[in-house]
Coordinates of C-alpha atoms in Angstrom, one line a residue:
Chain T
M1 CA 89.3 86.4 131.4
D2 CA 90.7 87.2 128.0
L3 CA 91.2 84.0 126.0
T4 CA 92.2 85.7 122.8
L5 CA 95.3 84.2 121.3
P6 CA 98.1 86.6 120.3
E7 CA 97.9 87.6 116.6
G8 CA 101.2 86.0 115.9
L9 CA 100.3 82.7 117.4
V10 CA 97.0 82.6 115.4
A11 CA 98.9 83.3 112.2
V12 CA 101.4 80.5 113.0
I13 CA 98.6 78.0 113.7
K14 CA 96.7 79.0 110.6
W15 CA 99.6 78.5 108.3
L16 CA 101.0 75.4 110.0
R17 CA 97.7 73.4 110.1
P18 CA 97.6 72.3 106.4
L19 CA 101.4 71.8 106.4
L20 CA 101.3 69.6 109.4
L21 CA 98.6 67.5 107.7
V22 CA 100.7 67.1 104.6
F23 CA 103.7 66.2 106.7
F24 CA 101.7 63.7 108.7
I25 CA 100.3 62.0 105.6
I26 CA 103.6 61.8 103.8
G27 CA 105.5 60.7 106.9
S28 CA 102.9 58.0 107.6
I29 CA 103.0 56.6 104.1
T30 CA 106.8 56.6 103.8
E31 CA 107.4 55.3 107.2
K32 CA 104.9 52.4 107.1
V33 CA 105.1 51.5 103.4
M34 CA 108.7 52.2 102.7
A35 CA 110.3 52.1 106.1
A36 CA 111.9 55.5 105.3
G37 CA 113.5 57.9 107.6
N38 CA 112.2 61.3 108.6
H39 CA 113.9 64.4 109.7
I40 CA 112.4 67.5 111.3
A41 CA 114.0 70.7 112.2
Y42 CA 112.9 73.9 113.9
K43 CA 114.9 77.1 114.1
F44 CA 114.2 80.4 115.9
F45 CA 116.0 83.5 114.7
N46 CA 116.1 86.9 116.3
Y47 CA 117.7 90.1 114.8
G48 CA 118.1 93.5 116.4
D49 CA 120.1 96.5 115.2
S50 CA 121.2 99.9 116.3
E51 CA 118.4 101.5 114.3
K52 CA 116.0 99.6 116.6
T53 CA 114.8 97.3 113.9
K54 CA 113.7 93.9 115.3
I55 CA 113.0 90.8 113.2
F56 CA 112.1 87.4 114.4
E57 CA 111.7 84.3 112.3
H58 CA 110.5 80.7 112.8
L59 CA 111.6 78.1 110.4
F60 CA 110.3 74.5 110.1
L61 CA 111.9 71.9 107.9
Y62 CA 110.7 68.4 107.2
T63 CA 112.5 65.9 105.1
T64 CA 111.4 62.4 104.3
D65 CA 113.2 59.6 102.4
L66 CA 111.3 58.6 99.2
T67 CA 113.8 55.9 98.2
V68 CA 117.2 54.9 99.3
D69 CA 118.7 57.5 97.0
S70 CA 116.1 60.3 97.2
S71 CA 114.3 62.5 99.6
L72 CA 111.8 65.3 99.6
S73 CA 112.0 68.4 101.9
F74 CA 109.4 71.0 102.8
R75 CA 110.2 74.2 104.5
Y76 CA 107.9 76.8 106.0
G77 CA 109.0 80.1 107.5
L78 CA 107.2 82.9 109.3
D79 CA 108.9 86.2 110.1
G80 CA 107.8 89.4 111.7
V81 CA 109.2 92.9 111.6
S82 CA 109.0 95.6 114.2
A83 CA 110.8 98.6 112.6
P84 CA 110.8 102.3 113.4
S85 CA 113.1 102.3 110.4
F86 CA 112.8 100.4 107.2
G87 CA 116.0 98.8 106.0
T88 CA 118.7 101.1 107.3
V89 CA 117.0 104.5 107.0
T90 CA 114.6 106.2 109.3
A91 CA 111.1 106.4 108.0
P92 CA 110.5 110.0 106.9
S93 CA 107.6 111.7 108.5
G94 CA 104.3 111.1 106.7
Q95 CA 105.6 108.2 104.7
T96 CA 103.9 104.9 105.2
V97 CA 106.7 102.4 105.4
D98 CA 106.4 98.7 105.1
A99 CA 103.5 97.9 107.5
S100 CA 103.6 94.2 106.9
K101 CA 103.9 92.4 110.2
Y102 CA 104.4 89.0 108.9
R103 CA 105.8 87.3 105.9
N104 CA 105.3 83.7 104.9
S105 CA 107.7 81.7 102.9
A106 CA 107.7 78.1 101.8
G107 CA 110.0 75.8 99.9
V108 CA 110.0 72.3 98.6
S109 CA 113.1 70.5 97.3
F110 CA 113.8 67.1 95.9
S111 CA 117.2 65.6 96.5
S112 CA 118.5 62.5 94.7
R113 CA 121.5 60.5 93.8
Y114 CA 120.8 60.1 90.1
T115 CA 123.6 57.6 89.5
D116 CA 126.4 56.1 91.6
T117 CA 128.3 59.3 91.3
L118 CA 125.9 62.1 90.3
Q119 CA 123.9 63.8 93.0
G120 CA 121.5 66.6 92.5
V121 CA 118.9 68.9 94.3
T122 CA 116.0 70.5 92.6
G123 CA 114.3 73.2 94.6
L124 CA 111.4 75.6 94.4
D125 CA 110.9 78.4 96.9
V126 CA 108.1 80.9 97.4
S127 CA 108.0 83.9 99.6
T128 CA 105.2 86.4 100.2
K129 CA 104.2 89.3 102.3
S130 CA 101.8 92.2 101.8
D131 CA 103.9 94.1 99.3
Y132 CA 106.4 91.6 98.1
S133 CA 106.5 88.1 96.5
S134 CA 109.1 86.0 94.9
F135 CA 109.8 82.5 93.7
T136 CA 113.1 80.7 93.1
L137 CA 113.7 77.7 91.0
G138 CA 117.1 76.0 91.2
Q139 CA 119.0 73.0 90.3
S140 CA 122.4 71.9 91.7
L141 CA 124.6 68.9 90.7
N142 CA 127.6 67.4 92.3
T143 CA 129.8 64.7 90.9
P144 CA 133.4 63.4 91.4
I145 CA 135.8 64.2 88.6
L146 CA 139.3 62.8 88.0
N147 CA 139.0 60.7 91.1
E148 CA 136.8 60.3 94.2
F149 CA 138.7 63.0 96.1
F150 CA 137.9 65.7 93.5
T151 CA 134.3 66.9 93.4
M152 CA 132.7 69.4 91.1
G153 CA 129.5 71.2 91.7
L154 CA 127.3 73.1 89.3
A155 CA 124.2 75.1 90.2
A156 CA 121.8 77.5 88.5
Y157 CA 119.0 79.5 90.0
Y158 CA 116.3 81.7 88.6
T159 CA 114.4 84.1 90.9
A160 CA 111.5 86.4 89.9
S161 CA 110.4 89.1 92.4
T162 CA 107.5 91.5 92.5
I163 CA 107.2 94.5 94.7
T164 CA 104.1 96.5 95.2
P165 CA 105.1 99.5 97.4
T166 CA 102.7 100.7 99.9
P167 CA 101.1 103.9 98.5
T168 CA 102.0 107.2 100.2
D169 CA 100.6 110.7 100.1
N170 CA 104.0 112.2 100.0
V171 CA 104.5 113.2 96.4
L172 CA 108.3 113.4 96.7
L173 CA 108.6 110.0 98.2
K174 CA 106.0 108.3 96.1
P175 CA 107.4 105.0 94.8
P176 CA 106.7 104.1 91.1
A177 CA 103.1 103.0 90.7
G178 CA 102.1 99.4 90.0
D179 CA 104.0 96.2 90.3
L180 CA 107.7 96.5 90.1
T181 CA 109.3 93.3 88.9
S182 CA 112.9 91.9 88.7
Q183 CA 114.4 88.7 87.4
Q184 CA 117.7 87.2 88.7
T185 CA 119.8 84.4 87.5
N186 CA 122.7 82.9 89.4
Y187 CA 125.3 80.4 88.2
L188 CA 127.8 78.6 90.4
I189 CA 130.7 76.3 89.8
S190 CA 132.6 74.8 92.7
L191 CA 135.5 72.4 93.0
E192 CA 136.3 70.6 96.2
H193 CA 139.5 68.7 96.7
I194 CA 140.4 66.4 99.6
L195 CA 144.0 67.1 100.3
S196 CA 144.5 64.6 103.2
N197 CA 142.5 62.7 105.7
K198 CA 142.3 66.0 107.7
S199 CA 142.1 68.7 105.2
K200 CA 140.2 69.8 102.1
I201 CA 139.9 72.9 100.0
K202 CA 136.9 74.3 98.1
L203 CA 136.9 76.9 95.4
L204 CA 133.6 78.5 94.3
L205 CA 132.8 81.0 91.6
E206 CA 129.3 82.6 91.4
T207 CA 128.0 85.0 88.9
F208 CA 124.7 86.7 88.9
N209 CA 122.6 89.0 86.7
I210 CA 119.5 91.0 87.9
N211 CA 117.2 93.0 85.6
G212 CA 114.2 95.1 86.4
Y213 CA 113.4 97.3 89.4
L214 CA 116.2 96.8 91.9
S215 CA 115.2 99.1 94.7
T216 CA 112.7 98.4 97.5
G217 CA 110.5 101.4 96.7
Y218 CA 111.3 102.8 100.2
H219 CA 114.9 104.0 100.3
Y220 CA 115.2 107.7 99.8
V221 CA 117.9 110.4 99.3
T222 CA 118.3 113.8 101.0
V223 CA 119.3 117.0 99.2
S224 CA 121.3 119.1 101.6
S225 CA 120.3 122.4 99.9
G226 CA 116.7 121.5 100.0
L227 CA 114.3 121.3 102.9
G228 CA 116.5 119.1 105.0
S229 CA 114.2 116.2 104.7
P230 CA 114.0 113.3 102.3
Q231 CA 113.2 114.5 98.8
S232 CA 113.2 111.6 96.5
I233 CA 113.1 107.8 96.3
E234 CA 116.4 106.4 95.2
N235 CA 117.0 105.6 91.6
L236 CA 119.0 102.5 90.9
P237 CA 120.2 101.1 87.6
K238 CA 117.9 98.6 85.9
S239 CA 120.5 95.9 85.6
R240 CA 123.2 94.6 87.8
T241 CA 125.9 91.9 87.1
G242 CA 128.5 90.7 89.4
E243 CA 130.7 87.8 90.5
A244 CA 132.1 86.4 93.7
L245 CA 135.1 84.1 94.1
T246 CA 135.5 82.2 97.3
A247 CA 138.1 79.8 98.6
V248 CA 137.7 77.7 101.8
L249 CA 140.3 75.7 103.5
S250 CA 139.1 73.2 106.2
Q251 CA 141.9 71.8 108.3
G252 CA 141.6 69.3 111.2
L253 CA 143.9 70.3 114.0
T254 CA 143.4 67.3 116.2
D255 CA 140.9 64.4 116.3
K256 CA 138.6 66.8 118.2
S257 CA 139.1 70.2 116.7
A258 CA 139.2 71.9 113.3
I259 CA 139.6 75.3 111.7
H260 CA 138.0 76.8 108.6
L261 CA 139.5 79.7 106.7
R262 CA 137.4 81.4 104.0
I263 CA 138.3 84.3 101.8
R264 CA 135.9 85.9 99.3
G265 CA 136.3 88.6 96.7
Y266 CA 133.5 90.3 94.9
N267 CA 132.8 93.0 92.3
D268 CA 129.8 94.2 90.3
T269 CA 128.5 96.7 87.8
F270 CA 127.3 99.0 90.6
G271 CA 131.0 99.7 91.1
I272 CA 131.2 97.8 94.4
T273 CA 134.3 95.8 95.2
A274 CA 134.2 93.8 98.4
Y275 CA 136.4 91.4 100.3
S276 CA 135.7 89.3 103.3
G277 CA 137.6 86.8 105.3
D278 CA 136.4 84.6 108.1
I279 CA 137.9 82.0 110.4
T280 CA 135.9 79.4 112.2
Y281 CA 137.2 77.3 115.0
R282 CA 135.3 74.2 116.2
T283 CA 136.2 71.8 119.0
Y284 CA 134.5 69.1 121.0
I285 CA 134.2 70.1 124.6
Q286 CA 132.4 66.9 125.4
D287 CA 131.8 63.7 123.4
A288 CA 128.7 65.1 121.8
T289 CA 129.0 68.8 122.3
I290 CA 130.8 71.1 119.9
L291 CA 131.8 74.7 120.7
E292 CA 132.3 77.1 117.8
G293 CA 133.9 80.5 117.6
V294 CA 133.8 82.7 114.4
Y295 CA 135.5 85.9 113.4
R296 CA 134.7 87.7 110.1
Y297 CA 136.0 90.8 108.5
Y298 CA 134.2 92.6 105.7
R299 CA 135.1 95.6 103.6
Q300 CA 133.6 97.3 100.6
N301 CA 133.8 100.5 98.7
A302 CA 130.7 102.6 97.7
A303 CA 128.5 102.1 94.7
N304 CA 129.4 104.6 91.9
F305 CA 126.2 106.6 92.4
W306 CA 126.1 106.5 96.2
A307 CA 126.3 109.6 98.5
S308 CA 125.2 110.1 102.1
S309 CA 123.4 113.2 100.9
F310 CA 123.4 115.3 97.7
A311 CA 124.1 119.0 97.3
T312 CA 121.6 119.4 94.6
M313 CA 118.9 117.1 93.2
P314 CA 120.8 114.4 91.4
T315 CA 120.2 113.3 87.9
G316 CA 120.9 109.8 86.6
Y317 CA 121.2 107.1 89.3
Y318 CA 121.4 108.0 92.9
S319 CA 121.2 106.2 96.3
S320 CA 122.0 106.7 100.0
Q321 CA 121.4 103.1 101.0
T322 CA 123.9 102.3 103.8
A323 CA 124.3 98.8 102.2
L324 CA 125.8 100.6 99.2
A325 CA 128.1 102.9 101.3
P326 CA 131.8 102.4 101.9
F327 CA 132.4 100.7 105.1
S328 CA 134.2 97.9 106.9
A329 CA 132.8 95.6 109.6
N330 CA 133.9 93.1 112.2
Q331 CA 131.7 90.2 113.2
L332 CA 132.1 87.9 116.2
G333 CA 130.2 84.7 116.7
L334 CA 129.9 82.0 119.3
G335 CA 127.9 78.8 119.0
V336 CA 127.2 75.5 120.6
R337 CA 125.8 72.2 119.1
H338 CA 124.9 69.2 121.2
E339 CA 123.8 65.8 119.8
F340 CA 121.5 63.8 122.0
I341 CA 119.7 60.4 122.0
F342 CA 116.3 59.9 123.6
D343 CA 115.5 56.3 124.5
Q344 CA 112.8 55.8 127.1
R345 CA 109.7 53.7 127.3
S346 CA 110.2 52.3 123.7
I347 CA 110.4 55.9 122.3
N348 CA 113.7 56.5 120.8
F349 CA 115.1 59.2 118.5
S350 CA 118.3 61.2 118.1
G351 CA 118.6 64.9 117.5
I352 CA 120.7 68.0 117.7
L353 CA 120.3 71.1 119.9
S354 CA 122.1 74.2 118.7
A355 CA 122.4 77.9 119.6
H356 CA 124.4 80.7 118.1
F357 CA 125.0 84.4 118.8
D358 CA 126.6 86.9 116.4
L359 CA 127.6 90.5 116.9
Y360 CA 128.3 92.7 113.8
L361 CA 130.0 96.0 114.2
R362 CA 130.4 98.5 111.3
N363 CA 133.0 101.2 111.4
D364 CA 130.3 103.9 111.0
G365 CA 129.0 103.1 114.4
T366 CA 126.0 101.0 113.4
S367 CA 125.7 97.4 114.5
F368 CA 123.4 94.5 114.7
N369 CA 123.2 91.2 116.6
T370 CA 121.5 87.9 115.8
F371 CA 120.6 85.0 118.0
S372 CA 119.4 81.6 116.7
A373 CA 118.5 78.4 118.4
G374 CA 117.0 75.2 117.1
I375 CA 116.3 71.6 117.4
E376 CA 116.4 68.9 114.8
S377 CA 115.7 65.2 115.0
D378 CA 115.7 62.0 113.0
F379 CA 112.9 59.4 113.6
Chain E
M1 CA 142.1 88.3 85.3
K2 CA 140.0 86.9 88.1
Y3 CA 138.9 84.0 86.0
V4 CA 142.5 83.2 85.1
L5 CA 143.4 83.3 88.8
F6 CA 140.5 80.9 89.5
L7 CA 141.6 78.5 86.8
L8 CA 145.2 78.6 88.1
M9 CA 143.9 77.8 91.6
I10 CA 141.9 74.9 90.2
L11 CA 144.9 73.5 88.3
A12 CA 147.1 73.9 91.4
T13 CA 145.0 72.0 93.8
P14 CA 145.8 68.5 92.6
L15 CA 149.5 69.3 93.1
A16 CA 148.8 70.0 96.8
V17 CA 148.0 66.3 97.5
S18 CA 150.5 65.3 100.1
E19 CA 149.7 61.7 100.6
E20 CA 147.9 58.7 99.3
L21 CA 144.4 58.4 100.6
N22 CA 142.1 55.4 101.0
F23 CA 138.4 55.5 101.1
Y24 CA 138.3 54.7 104.9
D25 CA 140.6 57.6 105.5
K26 CA 137.8 60.1 104.8
G27 CA 135.8 59.5 108.0
F28 CA 137.1 62.5 109.8
L29 CA 136.2 64.8 106.9
N30 CA 132.5 63.9 107.4
D31 CA 132.6 64.9 111.1
P32 CA 130.4 67.9 111.9
I33 CA 133.4 70.0 112.9
M34 CA 134.7 69.6 109.4
Q35 CA 131.6 70.9 107.6
L36 CA 131.8 74.6 107.4
D37 CA 128.1 75.2 106.8
N38 CA 126.7 72.3 108.8
D39 CA 123.4 74.1 109.6
G40 CA 121.5 74.9 106.4
L41 CA 118.7 76.9 108.1
K42 CA 121.2 79.1 109.9
T43 CA 123.3 79.6 106.8
A44 CA 120.2 80.7 104.9
L45 CA 119.2 83.2 107.6
D46 CA 122.7 84.6 107.8
Q47 CA 122.7 85.2 104.0
H48 CA 119.4 87.0 104.3
I49 CA 121.0 89.4 106.7
Y50 CA 124.1 89.9 104.6
K51 CA 122.0 90.5 101.5
V52 CA 120.2 93.4 103.3
R53 CA 123.2 94.9 105.2
E54 CA 126.0 94.5 102.7
G55 CA 126.4 95.6 99.1
S56 CA 127.8 92.3 97.8
I57 CA 125.9 89.2 96.7
G58 CA 126.7 85.5 96.5
G59 CA 129.8 83.4 96.9
F60 CA 128.4 81.5 99.9
D61 CA 127.9 78.1 98.2
T62 CA 124.7 76.7 97.0
A63 CA 122.0 78.6 98.8
G64 CA 118.8 79.6 97.0
G65 CA 115.9 77.7 95.6
S66 CA 117.7 74.5 95.4
C67 CA 118.0 74.1 99.1
G68 CA 114.4 75.1 99.7
C69 CA 115.6 77.7 102.1
N70 CA 115.8 81.0 100.1

């Protein structure tokens, strides 16, 4: 009888063990000493696309109240990839693509109401896998301005990433040697205004700047007059700046239903201009059960240096990444959320069960679908 | 031009208030059906996918290190 645990399960147990101990200690102290509340959440996420890439992810979130006005959150994620292709391109013969099966990520954030009106979140996030690591440090603040129905949000994030591409014997597709680093800063300003007791509007402007090595080390280009096979790793600019402007209108239709309209415009120094619009409809189908339907449309033009293939070996910047191609896409989503209360044999807690399915169809024939399901509880 | 448009929208929103509101009127706005991104973990996962599959970045509210879900 084979009692060997699956590799994935062993990895989960290995990484969860110390985290669970930390959660238990903090939860015990805060619950007994400070009578604080605790919140746990688990989310499973599955992704599959028309290039036969499959990704799964497990996410765990634990939040505990430190004081009446502050809380501490820990997040741990484990994801796995099964990919005959990497990203959106087929792995060329002989190239060793990303062989990492698992990636670990963890985050910690501190949330506090600093004054009667000023709230903020400070967060640190770390992500690692065999050939990639990053950390993000961020701060966001929210405060009413003018009056209690007008809220302004400010946020800034800094992310540093390092890629160490897997070495390959293919000279043409050999990524640059050594660690490839990039630094990204994001700034956000948002304004939310309550228009009535059933409607609100939110405006958000985000700008970003990335410097360093912006490719993955694996995306390649094909020269049609060449051997008919991939002939070079893409060459992206070393800097990228862009901004996105978003407006969201949330409108209650009845006491049991609401609709959200969001439009977003974007442009950057790669030459990409993109627009998206989505509409979300939510309604109670029972006292504690919400049904959600989502439709999203997305359209972008190509990056200045993009081509599906090149007639001759390009100079300057060049890429064939499908993410930088011109395309439009339609997305449909359906979700359900159910709030429950468990109260039996002196054990009582409340929680939420949720599930969501999305189908994303590009006009070039490619597609992907995602499914997520989770449970969260306060105790 | 985009920034000018943004500022105009900001300036215009107070004019859109159609009625006097009291604090107790805001209860419905806190209902889960009125929170567009009411599931932080799912929102973070969605943005991971968009980041890989689409050529645009950002504009999805305050995701990133600050939420511990990058």
